[in-house]
N, CA, C and O atoms as a CHARMM CRD file, in Angstrom:
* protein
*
  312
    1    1 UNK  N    -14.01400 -15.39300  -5.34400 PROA 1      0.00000
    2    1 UNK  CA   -12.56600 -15.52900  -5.39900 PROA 1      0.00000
    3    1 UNK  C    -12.16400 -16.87600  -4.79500 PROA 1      0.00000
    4    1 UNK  O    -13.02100 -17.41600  -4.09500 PROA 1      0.00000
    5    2 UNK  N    -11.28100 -17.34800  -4.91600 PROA 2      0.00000
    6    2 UNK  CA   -10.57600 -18.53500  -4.13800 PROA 2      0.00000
    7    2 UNK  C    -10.10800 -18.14000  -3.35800 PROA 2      0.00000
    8    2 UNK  O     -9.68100 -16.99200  -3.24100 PROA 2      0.00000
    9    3 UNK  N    -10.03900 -19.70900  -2.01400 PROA 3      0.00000
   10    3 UNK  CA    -9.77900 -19.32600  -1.18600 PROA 3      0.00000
   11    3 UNK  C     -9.28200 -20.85900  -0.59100 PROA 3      0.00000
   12    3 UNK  O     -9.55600 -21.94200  -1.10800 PROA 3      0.00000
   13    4 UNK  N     -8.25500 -20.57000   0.97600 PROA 4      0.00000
   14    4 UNK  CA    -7.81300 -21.63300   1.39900 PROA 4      0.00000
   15    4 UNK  C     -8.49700 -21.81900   2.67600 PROA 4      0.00000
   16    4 UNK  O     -8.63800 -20.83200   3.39900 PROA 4      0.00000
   17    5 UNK  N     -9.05700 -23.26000   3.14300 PROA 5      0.00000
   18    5 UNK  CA    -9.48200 -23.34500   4.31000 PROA 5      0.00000
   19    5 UNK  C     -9.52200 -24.66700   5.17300 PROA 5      0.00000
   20    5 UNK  O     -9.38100 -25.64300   4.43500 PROA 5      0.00000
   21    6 UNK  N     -9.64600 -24.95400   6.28900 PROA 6      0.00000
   22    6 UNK  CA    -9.37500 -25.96100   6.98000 PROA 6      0.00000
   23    6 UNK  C     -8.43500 -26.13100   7.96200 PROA 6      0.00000
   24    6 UNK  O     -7.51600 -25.36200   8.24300 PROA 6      0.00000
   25    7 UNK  N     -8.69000 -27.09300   8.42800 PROA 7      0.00000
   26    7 UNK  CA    -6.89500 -28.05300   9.12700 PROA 7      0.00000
   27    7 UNK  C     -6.24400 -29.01300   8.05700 PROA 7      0.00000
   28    7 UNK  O     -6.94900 -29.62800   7.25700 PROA 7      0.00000
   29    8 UNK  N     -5.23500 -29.08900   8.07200 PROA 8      0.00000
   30    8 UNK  CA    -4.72700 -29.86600   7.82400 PROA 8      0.00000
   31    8 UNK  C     -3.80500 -31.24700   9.07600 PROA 8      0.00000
   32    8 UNK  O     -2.90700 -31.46800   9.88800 PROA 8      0.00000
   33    9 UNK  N     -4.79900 -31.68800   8.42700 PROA 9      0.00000
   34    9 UNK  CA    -4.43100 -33.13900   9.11200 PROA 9      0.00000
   35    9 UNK  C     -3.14300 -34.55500   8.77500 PROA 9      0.00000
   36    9 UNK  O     -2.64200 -34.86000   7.69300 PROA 9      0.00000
   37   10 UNK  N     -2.99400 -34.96000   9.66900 PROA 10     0.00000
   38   10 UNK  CA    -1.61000 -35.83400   9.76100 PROA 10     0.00000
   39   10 UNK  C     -2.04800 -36.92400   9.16900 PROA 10     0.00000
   40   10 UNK  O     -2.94500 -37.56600   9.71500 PROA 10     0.00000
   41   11 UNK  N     -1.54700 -37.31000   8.04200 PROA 11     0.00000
   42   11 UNK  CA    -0.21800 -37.04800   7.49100 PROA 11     0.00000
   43   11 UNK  C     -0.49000 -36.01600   6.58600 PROA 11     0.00000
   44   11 UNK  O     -1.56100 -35.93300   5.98500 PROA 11     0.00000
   45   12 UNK  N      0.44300 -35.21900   6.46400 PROA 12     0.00000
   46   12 UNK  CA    -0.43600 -33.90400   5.53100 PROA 12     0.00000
   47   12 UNK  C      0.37900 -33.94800   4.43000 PROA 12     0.00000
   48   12 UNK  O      1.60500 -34.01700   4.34200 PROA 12     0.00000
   49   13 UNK  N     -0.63800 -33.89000   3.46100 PROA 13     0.00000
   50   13 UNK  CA     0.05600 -34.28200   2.16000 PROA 13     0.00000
   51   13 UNK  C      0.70200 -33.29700   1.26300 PROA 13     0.00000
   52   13 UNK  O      0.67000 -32.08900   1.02700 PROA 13     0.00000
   53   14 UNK  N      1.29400 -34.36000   0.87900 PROA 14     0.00000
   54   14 UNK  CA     2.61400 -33.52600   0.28300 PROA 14     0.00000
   55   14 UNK  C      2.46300 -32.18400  -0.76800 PROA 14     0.00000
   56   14 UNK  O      3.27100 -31.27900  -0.97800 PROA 14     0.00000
   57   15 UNK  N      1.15600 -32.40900  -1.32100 PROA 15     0.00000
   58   15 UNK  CA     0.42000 -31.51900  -2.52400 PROA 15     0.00000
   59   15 UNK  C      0.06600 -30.21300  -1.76400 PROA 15     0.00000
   60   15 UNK  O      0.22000 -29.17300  -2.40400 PROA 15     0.00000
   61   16 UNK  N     -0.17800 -30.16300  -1.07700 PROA 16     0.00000
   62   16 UNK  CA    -0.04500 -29.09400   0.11000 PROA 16     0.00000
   63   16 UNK  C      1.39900 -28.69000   1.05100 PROA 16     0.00000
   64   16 UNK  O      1.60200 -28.58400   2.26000 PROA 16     0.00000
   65   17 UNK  N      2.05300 -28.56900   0.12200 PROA 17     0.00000
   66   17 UNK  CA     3.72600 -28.07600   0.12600 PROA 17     0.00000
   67   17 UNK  C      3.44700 -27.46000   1.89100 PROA 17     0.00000
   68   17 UNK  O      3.32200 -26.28700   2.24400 PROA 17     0.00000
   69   18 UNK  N      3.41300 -28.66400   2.72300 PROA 18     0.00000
   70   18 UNK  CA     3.63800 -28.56100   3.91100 PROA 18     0.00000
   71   18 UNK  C      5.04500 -27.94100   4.79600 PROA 18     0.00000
   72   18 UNK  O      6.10800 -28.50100   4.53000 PROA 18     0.00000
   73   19 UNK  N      5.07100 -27.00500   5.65200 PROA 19     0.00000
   74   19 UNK  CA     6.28400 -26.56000   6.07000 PROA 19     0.00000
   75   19 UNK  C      6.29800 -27.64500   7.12000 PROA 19     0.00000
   76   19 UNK  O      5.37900 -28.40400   7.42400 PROA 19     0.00000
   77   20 UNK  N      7.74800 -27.55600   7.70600 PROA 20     0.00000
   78   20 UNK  CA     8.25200 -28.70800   8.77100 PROA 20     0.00000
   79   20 UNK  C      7.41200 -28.23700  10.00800 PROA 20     0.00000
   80   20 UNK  O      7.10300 -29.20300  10.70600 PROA 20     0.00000
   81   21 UNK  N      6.88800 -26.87800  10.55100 PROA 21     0.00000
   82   21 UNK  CA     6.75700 -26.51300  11.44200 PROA 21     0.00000
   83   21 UNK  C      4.95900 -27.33400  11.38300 PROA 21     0.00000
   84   21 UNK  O      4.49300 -28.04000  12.27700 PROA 21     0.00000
   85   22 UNK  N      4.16200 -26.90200   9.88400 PROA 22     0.00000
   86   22 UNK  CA     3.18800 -28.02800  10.06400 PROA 22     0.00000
   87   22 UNK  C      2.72000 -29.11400  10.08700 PROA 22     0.00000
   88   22 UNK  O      1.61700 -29.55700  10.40600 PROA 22     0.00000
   89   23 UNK  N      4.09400 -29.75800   9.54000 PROA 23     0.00000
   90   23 UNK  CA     4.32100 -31.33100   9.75300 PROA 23     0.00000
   91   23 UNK  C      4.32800 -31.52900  11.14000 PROA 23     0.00000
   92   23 UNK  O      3.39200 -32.19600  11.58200 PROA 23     0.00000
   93   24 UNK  N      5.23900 -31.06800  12.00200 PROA 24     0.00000
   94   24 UNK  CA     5.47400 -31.39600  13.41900 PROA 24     0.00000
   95   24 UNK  C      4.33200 -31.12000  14.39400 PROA 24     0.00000
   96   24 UNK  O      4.20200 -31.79200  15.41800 PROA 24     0.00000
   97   25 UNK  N      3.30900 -29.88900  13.98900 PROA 25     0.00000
   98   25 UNK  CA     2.72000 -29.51800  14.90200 PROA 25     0.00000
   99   25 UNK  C      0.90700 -30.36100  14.73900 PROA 25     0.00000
  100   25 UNK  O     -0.07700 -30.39100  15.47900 PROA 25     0.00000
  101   26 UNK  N      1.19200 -30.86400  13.53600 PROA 26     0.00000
  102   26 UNK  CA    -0.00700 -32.11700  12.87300 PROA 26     0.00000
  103   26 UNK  C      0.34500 -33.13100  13.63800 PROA 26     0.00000
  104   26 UNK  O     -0.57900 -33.39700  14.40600 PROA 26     0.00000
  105   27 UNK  N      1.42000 -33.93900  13.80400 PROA 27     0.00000
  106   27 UNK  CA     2.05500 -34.85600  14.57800 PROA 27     0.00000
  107   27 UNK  C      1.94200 -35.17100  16.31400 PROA 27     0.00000
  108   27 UNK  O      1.79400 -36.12300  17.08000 PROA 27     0.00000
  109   28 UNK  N      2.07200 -34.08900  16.33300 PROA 28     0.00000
  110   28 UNK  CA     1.66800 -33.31000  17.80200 PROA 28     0.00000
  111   28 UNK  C      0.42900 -33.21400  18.34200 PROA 28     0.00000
  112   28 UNK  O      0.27600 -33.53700  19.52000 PROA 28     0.00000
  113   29 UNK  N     -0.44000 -32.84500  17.72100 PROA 29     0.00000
  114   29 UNK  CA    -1.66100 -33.18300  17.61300 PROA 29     0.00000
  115   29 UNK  C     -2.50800 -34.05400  17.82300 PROA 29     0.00000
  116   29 UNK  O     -3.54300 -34.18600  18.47600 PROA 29     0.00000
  117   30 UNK  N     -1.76700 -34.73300  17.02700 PROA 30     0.00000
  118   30 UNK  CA    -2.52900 -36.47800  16.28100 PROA 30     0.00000
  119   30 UNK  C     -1.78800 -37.10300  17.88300 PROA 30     0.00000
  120   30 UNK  O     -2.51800 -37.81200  18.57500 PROA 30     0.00000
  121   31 UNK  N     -0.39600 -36.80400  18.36800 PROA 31     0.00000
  122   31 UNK  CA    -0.43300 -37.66700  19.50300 PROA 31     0.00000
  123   31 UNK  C     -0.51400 -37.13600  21.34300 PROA 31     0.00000
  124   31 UNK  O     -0.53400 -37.75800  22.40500 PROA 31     0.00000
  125   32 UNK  N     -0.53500 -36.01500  21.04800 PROA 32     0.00000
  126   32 UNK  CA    -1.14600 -35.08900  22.53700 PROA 32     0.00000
  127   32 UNK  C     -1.67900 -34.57400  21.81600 PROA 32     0.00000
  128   32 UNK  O     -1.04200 -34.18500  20.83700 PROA 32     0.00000
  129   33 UNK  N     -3.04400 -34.30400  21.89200 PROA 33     0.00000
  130   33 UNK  CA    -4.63300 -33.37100  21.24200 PROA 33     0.00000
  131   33 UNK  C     -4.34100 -32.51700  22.70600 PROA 33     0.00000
  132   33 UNK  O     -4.05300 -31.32500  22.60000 PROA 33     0.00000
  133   34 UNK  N     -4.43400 -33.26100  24.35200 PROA 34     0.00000
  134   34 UNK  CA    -4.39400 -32.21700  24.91500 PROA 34     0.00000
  135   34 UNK  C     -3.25400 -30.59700  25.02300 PROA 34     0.00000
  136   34 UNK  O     -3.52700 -29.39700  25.02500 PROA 34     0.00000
  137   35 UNK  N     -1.84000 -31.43900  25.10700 PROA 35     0.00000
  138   35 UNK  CA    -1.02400 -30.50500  25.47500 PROA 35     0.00000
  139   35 UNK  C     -1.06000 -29.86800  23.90500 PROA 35     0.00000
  140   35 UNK  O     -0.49400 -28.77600  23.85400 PROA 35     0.00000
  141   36 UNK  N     -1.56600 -30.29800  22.72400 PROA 36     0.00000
  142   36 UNK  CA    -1.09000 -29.42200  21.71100 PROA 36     0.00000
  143   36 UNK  C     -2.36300 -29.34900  20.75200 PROA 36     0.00000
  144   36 UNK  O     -2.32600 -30.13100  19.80200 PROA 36     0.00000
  145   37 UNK  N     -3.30800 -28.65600  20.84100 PROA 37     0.00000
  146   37 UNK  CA    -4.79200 -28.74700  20.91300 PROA 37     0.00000
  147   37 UNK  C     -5.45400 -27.98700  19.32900 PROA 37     0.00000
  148   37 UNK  O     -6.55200 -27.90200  18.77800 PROA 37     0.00000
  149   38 UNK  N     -3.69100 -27.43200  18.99400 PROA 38     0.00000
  150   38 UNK  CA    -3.96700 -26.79800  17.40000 PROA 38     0.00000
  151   38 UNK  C     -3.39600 -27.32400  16.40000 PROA 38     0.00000
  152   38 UNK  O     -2.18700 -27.55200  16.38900 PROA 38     0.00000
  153   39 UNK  N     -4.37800 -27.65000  15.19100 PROA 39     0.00000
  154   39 UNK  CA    -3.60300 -28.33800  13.42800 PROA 39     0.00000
  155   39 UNK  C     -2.97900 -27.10300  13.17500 PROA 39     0.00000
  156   39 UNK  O     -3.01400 -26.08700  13.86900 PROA 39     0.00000
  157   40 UNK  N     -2.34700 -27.32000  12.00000 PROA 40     0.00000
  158   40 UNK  CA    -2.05000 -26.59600  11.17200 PROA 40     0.00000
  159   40 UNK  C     -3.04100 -25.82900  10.36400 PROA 40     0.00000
  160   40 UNK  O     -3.97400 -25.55400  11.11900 PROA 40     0.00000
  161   41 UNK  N     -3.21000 -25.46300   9.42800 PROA 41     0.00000
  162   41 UNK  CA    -3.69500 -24.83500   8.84100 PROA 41     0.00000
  163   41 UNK  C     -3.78800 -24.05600   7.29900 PROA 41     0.00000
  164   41 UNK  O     -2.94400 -23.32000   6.78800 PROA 41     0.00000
  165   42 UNK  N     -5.02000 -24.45600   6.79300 PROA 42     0.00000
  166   42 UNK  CA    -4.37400 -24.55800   5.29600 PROA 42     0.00000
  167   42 UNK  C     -4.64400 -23.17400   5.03300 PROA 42     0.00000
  168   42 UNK  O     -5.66100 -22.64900   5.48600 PROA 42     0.00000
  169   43 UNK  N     -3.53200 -22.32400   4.10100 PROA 43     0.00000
  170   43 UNK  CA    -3.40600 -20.88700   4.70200 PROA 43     0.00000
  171   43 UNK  C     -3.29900 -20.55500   2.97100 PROA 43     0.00000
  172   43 UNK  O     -3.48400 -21.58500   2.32300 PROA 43     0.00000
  173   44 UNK  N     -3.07800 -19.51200   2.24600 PROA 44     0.00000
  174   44 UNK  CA    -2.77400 -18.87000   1.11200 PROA 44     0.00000
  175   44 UNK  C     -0.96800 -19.12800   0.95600 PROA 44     0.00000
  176   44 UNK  O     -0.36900 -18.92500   2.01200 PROA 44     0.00000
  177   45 UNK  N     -0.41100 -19.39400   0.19300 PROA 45     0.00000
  178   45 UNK  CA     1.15200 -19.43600  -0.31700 PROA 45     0.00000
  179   45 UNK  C      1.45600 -18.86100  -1.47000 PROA 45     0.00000
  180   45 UNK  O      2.60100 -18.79900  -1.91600 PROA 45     0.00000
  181   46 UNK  N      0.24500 -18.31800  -2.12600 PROA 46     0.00000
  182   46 UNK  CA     1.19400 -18.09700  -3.63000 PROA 46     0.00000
  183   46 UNK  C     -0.29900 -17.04400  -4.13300 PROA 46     0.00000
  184   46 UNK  O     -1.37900 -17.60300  -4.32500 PROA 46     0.00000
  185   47 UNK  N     -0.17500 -15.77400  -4.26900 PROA 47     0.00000
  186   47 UNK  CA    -1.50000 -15.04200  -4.50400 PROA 47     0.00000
  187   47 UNK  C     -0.59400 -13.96100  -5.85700 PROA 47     0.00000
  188   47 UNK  O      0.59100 -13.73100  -6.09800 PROA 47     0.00000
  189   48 UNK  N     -1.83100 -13.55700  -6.43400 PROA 48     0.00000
  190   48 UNK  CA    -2.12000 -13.08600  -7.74900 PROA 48     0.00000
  191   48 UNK  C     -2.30300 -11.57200  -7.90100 PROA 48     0.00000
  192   48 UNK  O     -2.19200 -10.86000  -6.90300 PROA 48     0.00000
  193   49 UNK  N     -2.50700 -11.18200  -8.79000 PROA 49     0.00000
  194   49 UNK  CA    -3.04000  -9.52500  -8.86200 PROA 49     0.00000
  195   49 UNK  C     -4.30400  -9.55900  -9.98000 PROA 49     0.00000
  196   49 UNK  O     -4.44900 -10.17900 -11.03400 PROA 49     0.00000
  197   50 UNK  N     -5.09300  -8.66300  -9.29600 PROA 50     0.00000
  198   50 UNK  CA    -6.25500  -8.69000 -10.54100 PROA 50     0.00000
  199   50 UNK  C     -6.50500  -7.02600 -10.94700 PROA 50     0.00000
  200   50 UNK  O     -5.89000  -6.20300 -10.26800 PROA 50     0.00000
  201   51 UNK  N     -7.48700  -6.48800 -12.15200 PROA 51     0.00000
  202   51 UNK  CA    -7.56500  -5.25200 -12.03400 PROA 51     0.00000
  203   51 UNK  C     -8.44200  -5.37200 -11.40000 PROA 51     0.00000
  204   51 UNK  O     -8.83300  -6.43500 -10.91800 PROA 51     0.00000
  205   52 UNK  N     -9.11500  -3.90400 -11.21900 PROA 52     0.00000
  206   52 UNK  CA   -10.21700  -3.07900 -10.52200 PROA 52     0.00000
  207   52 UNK  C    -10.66000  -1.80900 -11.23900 PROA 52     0.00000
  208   52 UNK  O     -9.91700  -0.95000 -11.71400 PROA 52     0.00000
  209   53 UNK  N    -11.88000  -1.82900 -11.23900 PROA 53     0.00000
  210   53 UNK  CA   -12.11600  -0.53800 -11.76300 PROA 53     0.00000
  211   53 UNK  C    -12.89100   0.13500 -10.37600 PROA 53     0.00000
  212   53 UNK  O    -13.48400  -0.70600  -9.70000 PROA 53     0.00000
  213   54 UNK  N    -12.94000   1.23800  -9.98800 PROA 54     0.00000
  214   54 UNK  CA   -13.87500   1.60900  -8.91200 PROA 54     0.00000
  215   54 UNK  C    -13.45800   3.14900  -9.09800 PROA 54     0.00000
  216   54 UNK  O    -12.58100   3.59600  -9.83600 PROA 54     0.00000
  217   55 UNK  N    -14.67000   4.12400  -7.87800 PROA 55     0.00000
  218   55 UNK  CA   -14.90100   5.67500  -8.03400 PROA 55     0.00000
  219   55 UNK  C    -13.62400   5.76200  -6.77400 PROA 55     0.00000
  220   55 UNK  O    -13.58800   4.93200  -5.86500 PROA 55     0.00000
  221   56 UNK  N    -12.59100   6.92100  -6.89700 PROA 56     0.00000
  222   56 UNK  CA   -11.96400   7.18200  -6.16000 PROA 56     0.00000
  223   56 UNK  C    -12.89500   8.27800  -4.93700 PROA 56     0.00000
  224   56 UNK  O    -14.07800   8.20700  -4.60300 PROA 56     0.00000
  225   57 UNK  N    -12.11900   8.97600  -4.61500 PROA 57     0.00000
  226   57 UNK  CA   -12.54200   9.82100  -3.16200 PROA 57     0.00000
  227   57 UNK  C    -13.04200  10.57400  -4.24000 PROA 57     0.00000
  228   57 UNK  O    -14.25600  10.77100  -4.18100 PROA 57     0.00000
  229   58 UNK  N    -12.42200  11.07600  -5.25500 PROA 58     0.00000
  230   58 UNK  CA   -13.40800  12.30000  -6.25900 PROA 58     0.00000
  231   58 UNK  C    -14.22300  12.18100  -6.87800 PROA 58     0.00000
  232   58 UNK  O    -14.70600  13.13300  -7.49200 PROA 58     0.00000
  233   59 UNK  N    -14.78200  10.70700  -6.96600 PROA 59     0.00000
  234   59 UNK  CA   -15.87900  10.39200  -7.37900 PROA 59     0.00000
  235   59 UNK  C    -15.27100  10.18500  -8.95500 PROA 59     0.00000
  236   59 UNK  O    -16.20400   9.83400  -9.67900 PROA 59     0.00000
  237   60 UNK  N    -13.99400  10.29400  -9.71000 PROA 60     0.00000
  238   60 UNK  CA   -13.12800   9.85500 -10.67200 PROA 60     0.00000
  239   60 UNK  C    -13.59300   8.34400 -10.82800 PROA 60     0.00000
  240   60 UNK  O    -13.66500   7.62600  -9.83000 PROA 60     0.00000
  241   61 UNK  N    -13.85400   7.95200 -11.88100 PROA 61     0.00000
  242   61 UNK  CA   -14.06700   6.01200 -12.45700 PROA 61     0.00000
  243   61 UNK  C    -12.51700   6.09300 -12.79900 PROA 61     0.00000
  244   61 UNK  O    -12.07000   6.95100 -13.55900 PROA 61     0.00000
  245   62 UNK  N    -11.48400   4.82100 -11.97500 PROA 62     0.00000
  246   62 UNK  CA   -10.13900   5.01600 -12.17500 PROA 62     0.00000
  247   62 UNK  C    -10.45600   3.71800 -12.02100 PROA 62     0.00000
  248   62 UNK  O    -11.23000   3.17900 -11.23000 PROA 62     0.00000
  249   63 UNK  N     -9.58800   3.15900 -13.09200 PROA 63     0.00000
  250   63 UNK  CA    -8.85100   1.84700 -13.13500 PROA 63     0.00000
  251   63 UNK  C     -7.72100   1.21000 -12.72800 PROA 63     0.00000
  252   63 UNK  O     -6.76200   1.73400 -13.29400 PROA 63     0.00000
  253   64 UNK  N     -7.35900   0.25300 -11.95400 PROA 64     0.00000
  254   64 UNK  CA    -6.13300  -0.33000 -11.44200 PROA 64     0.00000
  255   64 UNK  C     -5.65000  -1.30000 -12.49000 PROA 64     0.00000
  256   64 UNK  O     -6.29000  -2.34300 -12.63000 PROA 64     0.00000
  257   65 UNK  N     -4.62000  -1.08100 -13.22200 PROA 65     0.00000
  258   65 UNK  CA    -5.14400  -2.59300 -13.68500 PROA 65     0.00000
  259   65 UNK  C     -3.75900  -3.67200 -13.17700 PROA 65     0.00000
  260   65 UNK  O     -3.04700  -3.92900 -14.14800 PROA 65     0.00000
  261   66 UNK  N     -3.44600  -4.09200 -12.32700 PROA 66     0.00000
  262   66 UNK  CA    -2.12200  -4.41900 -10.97500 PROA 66     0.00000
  263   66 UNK  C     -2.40900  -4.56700  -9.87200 PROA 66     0.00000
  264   66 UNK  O     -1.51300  -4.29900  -9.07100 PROA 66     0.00000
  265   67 UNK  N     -3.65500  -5.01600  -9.33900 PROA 67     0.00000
  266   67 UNK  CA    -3.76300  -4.81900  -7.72500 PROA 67     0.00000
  267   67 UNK  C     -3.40100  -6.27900  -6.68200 PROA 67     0.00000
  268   67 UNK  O     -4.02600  -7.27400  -6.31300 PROA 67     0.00000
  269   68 UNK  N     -1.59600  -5.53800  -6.43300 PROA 68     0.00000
  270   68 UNK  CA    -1.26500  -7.29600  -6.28600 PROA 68     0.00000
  271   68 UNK  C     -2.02400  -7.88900  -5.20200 PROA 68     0.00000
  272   68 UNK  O     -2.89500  -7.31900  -4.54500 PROA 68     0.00000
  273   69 UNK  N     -1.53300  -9.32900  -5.04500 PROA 69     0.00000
  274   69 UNK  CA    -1.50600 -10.01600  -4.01200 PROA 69     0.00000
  275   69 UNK  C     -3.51200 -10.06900  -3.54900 PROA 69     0.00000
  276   69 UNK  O     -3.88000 -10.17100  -2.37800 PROA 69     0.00000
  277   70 UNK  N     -4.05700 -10.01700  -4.20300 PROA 70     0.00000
  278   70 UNK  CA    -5.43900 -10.15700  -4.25800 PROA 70     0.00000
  279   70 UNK  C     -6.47200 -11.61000  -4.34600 PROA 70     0.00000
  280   70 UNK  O     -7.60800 -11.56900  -3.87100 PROA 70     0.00000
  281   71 UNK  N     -5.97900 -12.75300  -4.94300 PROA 71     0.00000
  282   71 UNK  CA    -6.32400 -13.94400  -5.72300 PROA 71     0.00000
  283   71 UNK  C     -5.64500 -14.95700  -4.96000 PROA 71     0.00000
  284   71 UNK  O     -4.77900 -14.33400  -4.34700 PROA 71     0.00000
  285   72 UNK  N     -5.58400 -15.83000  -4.74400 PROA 72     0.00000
  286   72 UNK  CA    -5.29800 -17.12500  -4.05800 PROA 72     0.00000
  287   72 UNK  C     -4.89000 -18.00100  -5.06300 PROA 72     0.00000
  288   72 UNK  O     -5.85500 -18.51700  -5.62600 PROA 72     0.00000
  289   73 UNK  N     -3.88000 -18.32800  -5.46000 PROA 73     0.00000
  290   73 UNK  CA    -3.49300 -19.24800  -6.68400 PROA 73     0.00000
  291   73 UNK  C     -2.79600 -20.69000  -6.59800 PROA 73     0.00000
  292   73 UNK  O     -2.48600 -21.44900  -7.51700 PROA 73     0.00000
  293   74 UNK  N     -2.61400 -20.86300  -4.92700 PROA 74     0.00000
  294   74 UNK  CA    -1.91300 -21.57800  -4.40600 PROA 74     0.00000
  295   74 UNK  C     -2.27600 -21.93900  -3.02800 PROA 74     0.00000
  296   74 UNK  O     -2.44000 -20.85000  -2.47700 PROA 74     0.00000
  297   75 UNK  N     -2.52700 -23.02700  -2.02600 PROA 75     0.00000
  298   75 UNK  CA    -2.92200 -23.62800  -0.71600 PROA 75     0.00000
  299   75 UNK  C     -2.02800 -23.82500  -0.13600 PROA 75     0.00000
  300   75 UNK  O     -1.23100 -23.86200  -1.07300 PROA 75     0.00000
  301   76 UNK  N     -1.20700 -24.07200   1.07300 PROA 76     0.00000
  302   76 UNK  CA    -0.46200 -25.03300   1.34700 PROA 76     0.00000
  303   76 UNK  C     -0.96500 -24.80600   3.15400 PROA 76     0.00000
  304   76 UNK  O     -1.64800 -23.93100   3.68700 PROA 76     0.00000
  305   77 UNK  N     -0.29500 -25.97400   3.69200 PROA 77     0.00000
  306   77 UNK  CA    -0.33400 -26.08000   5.36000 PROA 77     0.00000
  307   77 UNK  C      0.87400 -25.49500   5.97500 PROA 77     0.00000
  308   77 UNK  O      2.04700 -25.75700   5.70500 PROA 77     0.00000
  309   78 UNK  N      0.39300 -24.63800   6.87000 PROA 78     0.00000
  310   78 UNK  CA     1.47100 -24.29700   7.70500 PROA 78     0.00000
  311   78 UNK  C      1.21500 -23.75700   8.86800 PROA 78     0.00000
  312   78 UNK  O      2.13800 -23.44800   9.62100 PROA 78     0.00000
């Protein structure tokens, strides 16, 4: 599956639909590492639904075919 990972680092680019809070706290960073010792972080923003087929508790072969928010379709820093 896809997936999002890393820091995001200053200047954090724009393609990574950065929030203000990880703009500032990249910034922060980049100029006290001590007093502010955490990046941002490139996190999931925009996720998908896929099916599934699997055995329920009754041992039933049941199909999902909707299982949201599963897929990673989108990165951004925040």
């Amino acid at each position: 599956a896809y997936e999002c990972v890393g820091k995001c680092h200053f200047p954090v680019n724009e393609r990574l639909s950065p929030s203000k809070h990880a703009i500032i706290q990249s910034r922060l960073h980049l100029t006290m590492p001590k007093e502010y010792p955490r990046e941002s972080c490139c996190v999931p923003t925009k996720l998908d639904s896929i099916s599934i087929l699997y055995y329920d508790e009754y041992g039933v072969l049941t199909y999902k075919p909707k299982y949201d928010g599963m897929v990673v379709t989108e990165c951004g820093c925040r």
